[in-house]
Coordinates of C-alpha atoms in Angstrom, one line a residue:
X1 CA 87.1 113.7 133.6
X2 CA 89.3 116.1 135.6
X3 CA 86.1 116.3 138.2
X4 CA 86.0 112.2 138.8
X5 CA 90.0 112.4 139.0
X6 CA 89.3 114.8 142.0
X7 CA 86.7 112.1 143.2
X8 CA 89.8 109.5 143.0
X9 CA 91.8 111.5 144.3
X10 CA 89.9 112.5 147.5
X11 CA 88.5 109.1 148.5
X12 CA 92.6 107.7 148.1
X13 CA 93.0 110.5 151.2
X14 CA 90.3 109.3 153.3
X15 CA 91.3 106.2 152.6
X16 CA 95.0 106.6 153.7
X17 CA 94.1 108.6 156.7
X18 CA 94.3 107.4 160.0
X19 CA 92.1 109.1 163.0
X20 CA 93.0 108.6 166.8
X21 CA 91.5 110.0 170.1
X22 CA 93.8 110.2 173.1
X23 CA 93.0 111.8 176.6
X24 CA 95.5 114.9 177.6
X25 CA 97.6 112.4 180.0
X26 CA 98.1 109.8 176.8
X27 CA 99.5 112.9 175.3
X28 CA 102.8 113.8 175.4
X29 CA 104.6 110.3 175.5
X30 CA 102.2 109.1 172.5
X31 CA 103.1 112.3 170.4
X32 CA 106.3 110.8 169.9
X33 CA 105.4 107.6 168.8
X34 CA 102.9 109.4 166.3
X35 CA 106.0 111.6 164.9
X36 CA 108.0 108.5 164.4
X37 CA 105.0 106.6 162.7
X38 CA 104.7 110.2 160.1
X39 CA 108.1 109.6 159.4
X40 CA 108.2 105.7 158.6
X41 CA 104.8 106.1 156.8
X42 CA 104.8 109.6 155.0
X43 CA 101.8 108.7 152.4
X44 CA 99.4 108.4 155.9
X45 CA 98.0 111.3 157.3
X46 CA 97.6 110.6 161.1
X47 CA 95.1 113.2 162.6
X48 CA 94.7 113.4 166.0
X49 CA 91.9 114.2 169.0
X50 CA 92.6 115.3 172.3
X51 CA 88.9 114.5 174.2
X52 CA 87.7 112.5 177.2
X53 CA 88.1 109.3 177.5
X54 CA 84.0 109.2 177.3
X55 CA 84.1 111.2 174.4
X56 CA 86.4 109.6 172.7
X57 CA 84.4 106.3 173.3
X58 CA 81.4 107.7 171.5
X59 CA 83.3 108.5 168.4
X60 CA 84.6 105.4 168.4
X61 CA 81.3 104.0 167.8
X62 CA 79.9 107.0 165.5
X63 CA 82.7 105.8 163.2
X64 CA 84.1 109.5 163.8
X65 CA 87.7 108.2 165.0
X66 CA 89.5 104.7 164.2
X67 CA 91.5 104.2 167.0
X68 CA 91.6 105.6 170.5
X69 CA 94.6 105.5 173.1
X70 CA 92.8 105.3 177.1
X71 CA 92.8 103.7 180.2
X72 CA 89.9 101.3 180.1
X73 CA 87.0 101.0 182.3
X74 CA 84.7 98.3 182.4
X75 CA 81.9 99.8 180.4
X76 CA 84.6 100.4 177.5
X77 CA 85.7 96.6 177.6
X78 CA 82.1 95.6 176.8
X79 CA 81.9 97.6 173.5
X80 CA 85.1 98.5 172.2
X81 CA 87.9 95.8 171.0
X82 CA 90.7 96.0 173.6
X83 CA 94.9 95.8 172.7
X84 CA 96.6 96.1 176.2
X85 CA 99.5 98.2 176.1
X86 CA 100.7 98.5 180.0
X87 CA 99.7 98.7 183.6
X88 CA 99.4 101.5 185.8
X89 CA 98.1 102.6 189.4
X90 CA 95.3 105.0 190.2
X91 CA 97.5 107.0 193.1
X92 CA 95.7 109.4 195.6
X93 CA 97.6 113.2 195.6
X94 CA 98.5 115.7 198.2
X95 CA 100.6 118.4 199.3
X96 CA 103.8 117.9 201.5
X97 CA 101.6 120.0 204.3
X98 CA 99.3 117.5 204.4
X99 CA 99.2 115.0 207.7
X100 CA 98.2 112.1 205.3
X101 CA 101.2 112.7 202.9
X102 CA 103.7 110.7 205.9
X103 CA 101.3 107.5 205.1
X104 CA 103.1 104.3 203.1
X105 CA 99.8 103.8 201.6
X106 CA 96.1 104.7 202.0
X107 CA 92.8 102.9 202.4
X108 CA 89.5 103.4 200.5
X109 CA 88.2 104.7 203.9
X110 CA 90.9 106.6 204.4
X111 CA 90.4 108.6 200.8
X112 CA 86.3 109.1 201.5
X113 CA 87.2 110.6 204.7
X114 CA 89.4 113.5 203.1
X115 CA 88.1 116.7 201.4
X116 CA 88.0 115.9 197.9
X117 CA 89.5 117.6 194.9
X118 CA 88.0 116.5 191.7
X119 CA 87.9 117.4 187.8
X120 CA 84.1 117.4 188.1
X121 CA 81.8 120.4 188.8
X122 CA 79.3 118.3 189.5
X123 CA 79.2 114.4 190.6
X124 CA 82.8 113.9 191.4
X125 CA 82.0 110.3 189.0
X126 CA 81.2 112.7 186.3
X127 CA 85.2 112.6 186.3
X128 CA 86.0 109.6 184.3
X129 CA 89.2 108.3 186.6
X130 CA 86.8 108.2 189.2
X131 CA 84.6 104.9 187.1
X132 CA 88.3 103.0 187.6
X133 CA 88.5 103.8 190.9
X134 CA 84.8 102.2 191.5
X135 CA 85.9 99.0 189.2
X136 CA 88.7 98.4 191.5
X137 CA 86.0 97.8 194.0
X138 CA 82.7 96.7 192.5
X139 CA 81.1 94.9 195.5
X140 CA 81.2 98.7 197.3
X141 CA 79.6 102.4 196.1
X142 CA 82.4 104.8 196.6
X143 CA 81.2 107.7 199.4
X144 CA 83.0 110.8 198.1
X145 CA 83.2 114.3 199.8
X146 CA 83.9 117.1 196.9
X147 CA 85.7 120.0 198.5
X148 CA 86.5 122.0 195.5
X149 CA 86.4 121.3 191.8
X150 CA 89.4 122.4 188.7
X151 CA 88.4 122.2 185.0
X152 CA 92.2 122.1 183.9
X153 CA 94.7 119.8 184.9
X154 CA 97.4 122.7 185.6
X155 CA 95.1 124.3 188.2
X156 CA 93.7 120.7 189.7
X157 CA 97.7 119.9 190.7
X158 CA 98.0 123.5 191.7
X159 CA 94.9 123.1 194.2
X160 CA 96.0 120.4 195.6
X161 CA 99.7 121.5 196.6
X162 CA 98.1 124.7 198.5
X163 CA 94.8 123.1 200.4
X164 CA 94.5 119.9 202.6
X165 CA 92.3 117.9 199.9
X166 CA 93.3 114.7 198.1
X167 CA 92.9 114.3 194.6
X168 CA 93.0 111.4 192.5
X169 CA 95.4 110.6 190.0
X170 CA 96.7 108.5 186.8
X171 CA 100.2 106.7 187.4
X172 CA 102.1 104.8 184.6
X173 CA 105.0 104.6 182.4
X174 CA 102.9 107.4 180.0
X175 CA 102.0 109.6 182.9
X176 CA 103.2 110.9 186.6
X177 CA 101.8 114.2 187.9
X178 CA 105.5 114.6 189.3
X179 CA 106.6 114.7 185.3
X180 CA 103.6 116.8 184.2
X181 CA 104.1 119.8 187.1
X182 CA 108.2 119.9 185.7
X183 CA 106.8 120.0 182.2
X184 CA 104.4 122.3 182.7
X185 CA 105.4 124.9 185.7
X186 CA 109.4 123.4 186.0
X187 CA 108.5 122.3 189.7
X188 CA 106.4 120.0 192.0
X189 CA 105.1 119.8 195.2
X190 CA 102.8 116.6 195.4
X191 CA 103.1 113.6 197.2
X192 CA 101.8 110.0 195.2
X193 CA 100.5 107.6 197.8
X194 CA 99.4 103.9 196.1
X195 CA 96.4 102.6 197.6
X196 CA 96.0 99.6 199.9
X197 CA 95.2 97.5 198.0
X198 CA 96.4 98.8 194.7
X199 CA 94.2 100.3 192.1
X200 CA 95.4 99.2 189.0
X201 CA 93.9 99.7 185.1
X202 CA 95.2 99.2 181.7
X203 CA 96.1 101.2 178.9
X204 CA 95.0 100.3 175.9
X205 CA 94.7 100.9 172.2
X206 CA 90.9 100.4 171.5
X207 CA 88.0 100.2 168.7
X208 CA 84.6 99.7 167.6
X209 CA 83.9 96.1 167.5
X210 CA 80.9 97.6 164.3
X211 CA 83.5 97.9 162.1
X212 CA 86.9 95.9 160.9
X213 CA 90.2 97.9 161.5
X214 CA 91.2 100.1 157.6
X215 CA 95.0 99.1 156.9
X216 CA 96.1 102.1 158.1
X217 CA 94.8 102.0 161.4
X218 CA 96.0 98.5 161.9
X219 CA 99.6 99.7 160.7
X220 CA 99.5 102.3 163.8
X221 CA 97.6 100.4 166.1
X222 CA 100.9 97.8 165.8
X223 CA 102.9 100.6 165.6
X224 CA 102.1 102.2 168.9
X225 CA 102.1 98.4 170.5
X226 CA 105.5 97.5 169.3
X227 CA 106.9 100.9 170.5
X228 CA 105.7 100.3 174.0

């Protein structure tokens, strides 16, 4: 008896458990939405993953996460169920030394020209910010020149202030670099130029079309949208 209590017992956790995936820019502005959701829902256990947006993708579908917090590509919107929270704008980064920092905007030409910083050791599109930069111009295959390559997101920003390279970077009401460098290091040196044309995406709270949403995870998936 005391055995299938246990049972009960466990399966009423999984069941009130709620399991999200964000990537490390979703992070610190969606943190506090999570605290606020612990403290309106005590009884749910909200347990999070910090992972690539790719990553976070696949356990999406393995039915290893419920809910994911990303900025979309297009491969995500054909298998995942997309809730739109906001807008934001892929901006090219550079130091204040750099000629190209005086621009009002730059090209697509103009970013394949420059030595390129990425978050890839590899294929520079191995970096997942660099698929929304391609979907922002489908009828084109970007030309990219990788310079040097960071792991971290402290060192990528810290690259880029001291060499001539351009990186590539997330901005939206979630995420500047200018905000992470004070958070992280207390200072900044970085310029943000918008593209011309902008290069927009969408944040959005996302799941597996296989399987219908738990109660839980419908709870927080309106609790992060009405908090945004």
């Amino acid at each position: 008896e005391e055995t299938e209590q246990e049972i009960h017992a466990f399966l009423r956790r999984r069941e009130e458990r709620v399991r999200i995936g964000y990537a490390v820019q979703i992070r610190s502005s969606l943190s506090t939405i999570l605290s606020r959701f612990r403290n309106q829902y005590p009884g749910i256990t909200v347990m999070e993953n910090e992972s690539p947006t790719p990553a976070i993708a696949k356990q999406l579908e393995n039915g290893e996460l419920d809910l994911g917090v990303v900025a979309v590509s297009k491969d995500l919107e054909k298998n995942l169920v997309i809730r739109p929270l906001f807008q934001g704008e892929l901006r090219v980064c550079v130091s204040k030394q750099n000629l190209i920092s005086q621009a009002p905007a730059v090209t697509l030409e103009e970013f394949e020209r420059q030595p390129l910083i990425s978050l890839s050791l590899k294929d520079p599109m191995d970096s997942y910010i660099f698929r929304i930069l391609q979907d922002a111009y489908p009828n084109r295959v970007l030309e990219l020149k990788p310079h040097m390559s960071s792991m971290m997101l402290d060192s990528y920003f810290r690259y880029i202030e001291n060499n001539d390279g351009v990186g590539l970077t997330y901005y939206d009401p979630w995420f500047t670099p200018t905000q992470y460098q004070k958070e992280s290091s207390g200072h900044n040196s970085c310029i943000l130029l918008p593209f011309d044309p902008p290069c927009q995406y969408n944040v959005a709270v996302v799941f597996t079309r296989k399987r219908p949403l738990n109660k839980q995870s419908q709870l927080l998936s309106d609790f992060i949208q009405q908090a945004v």
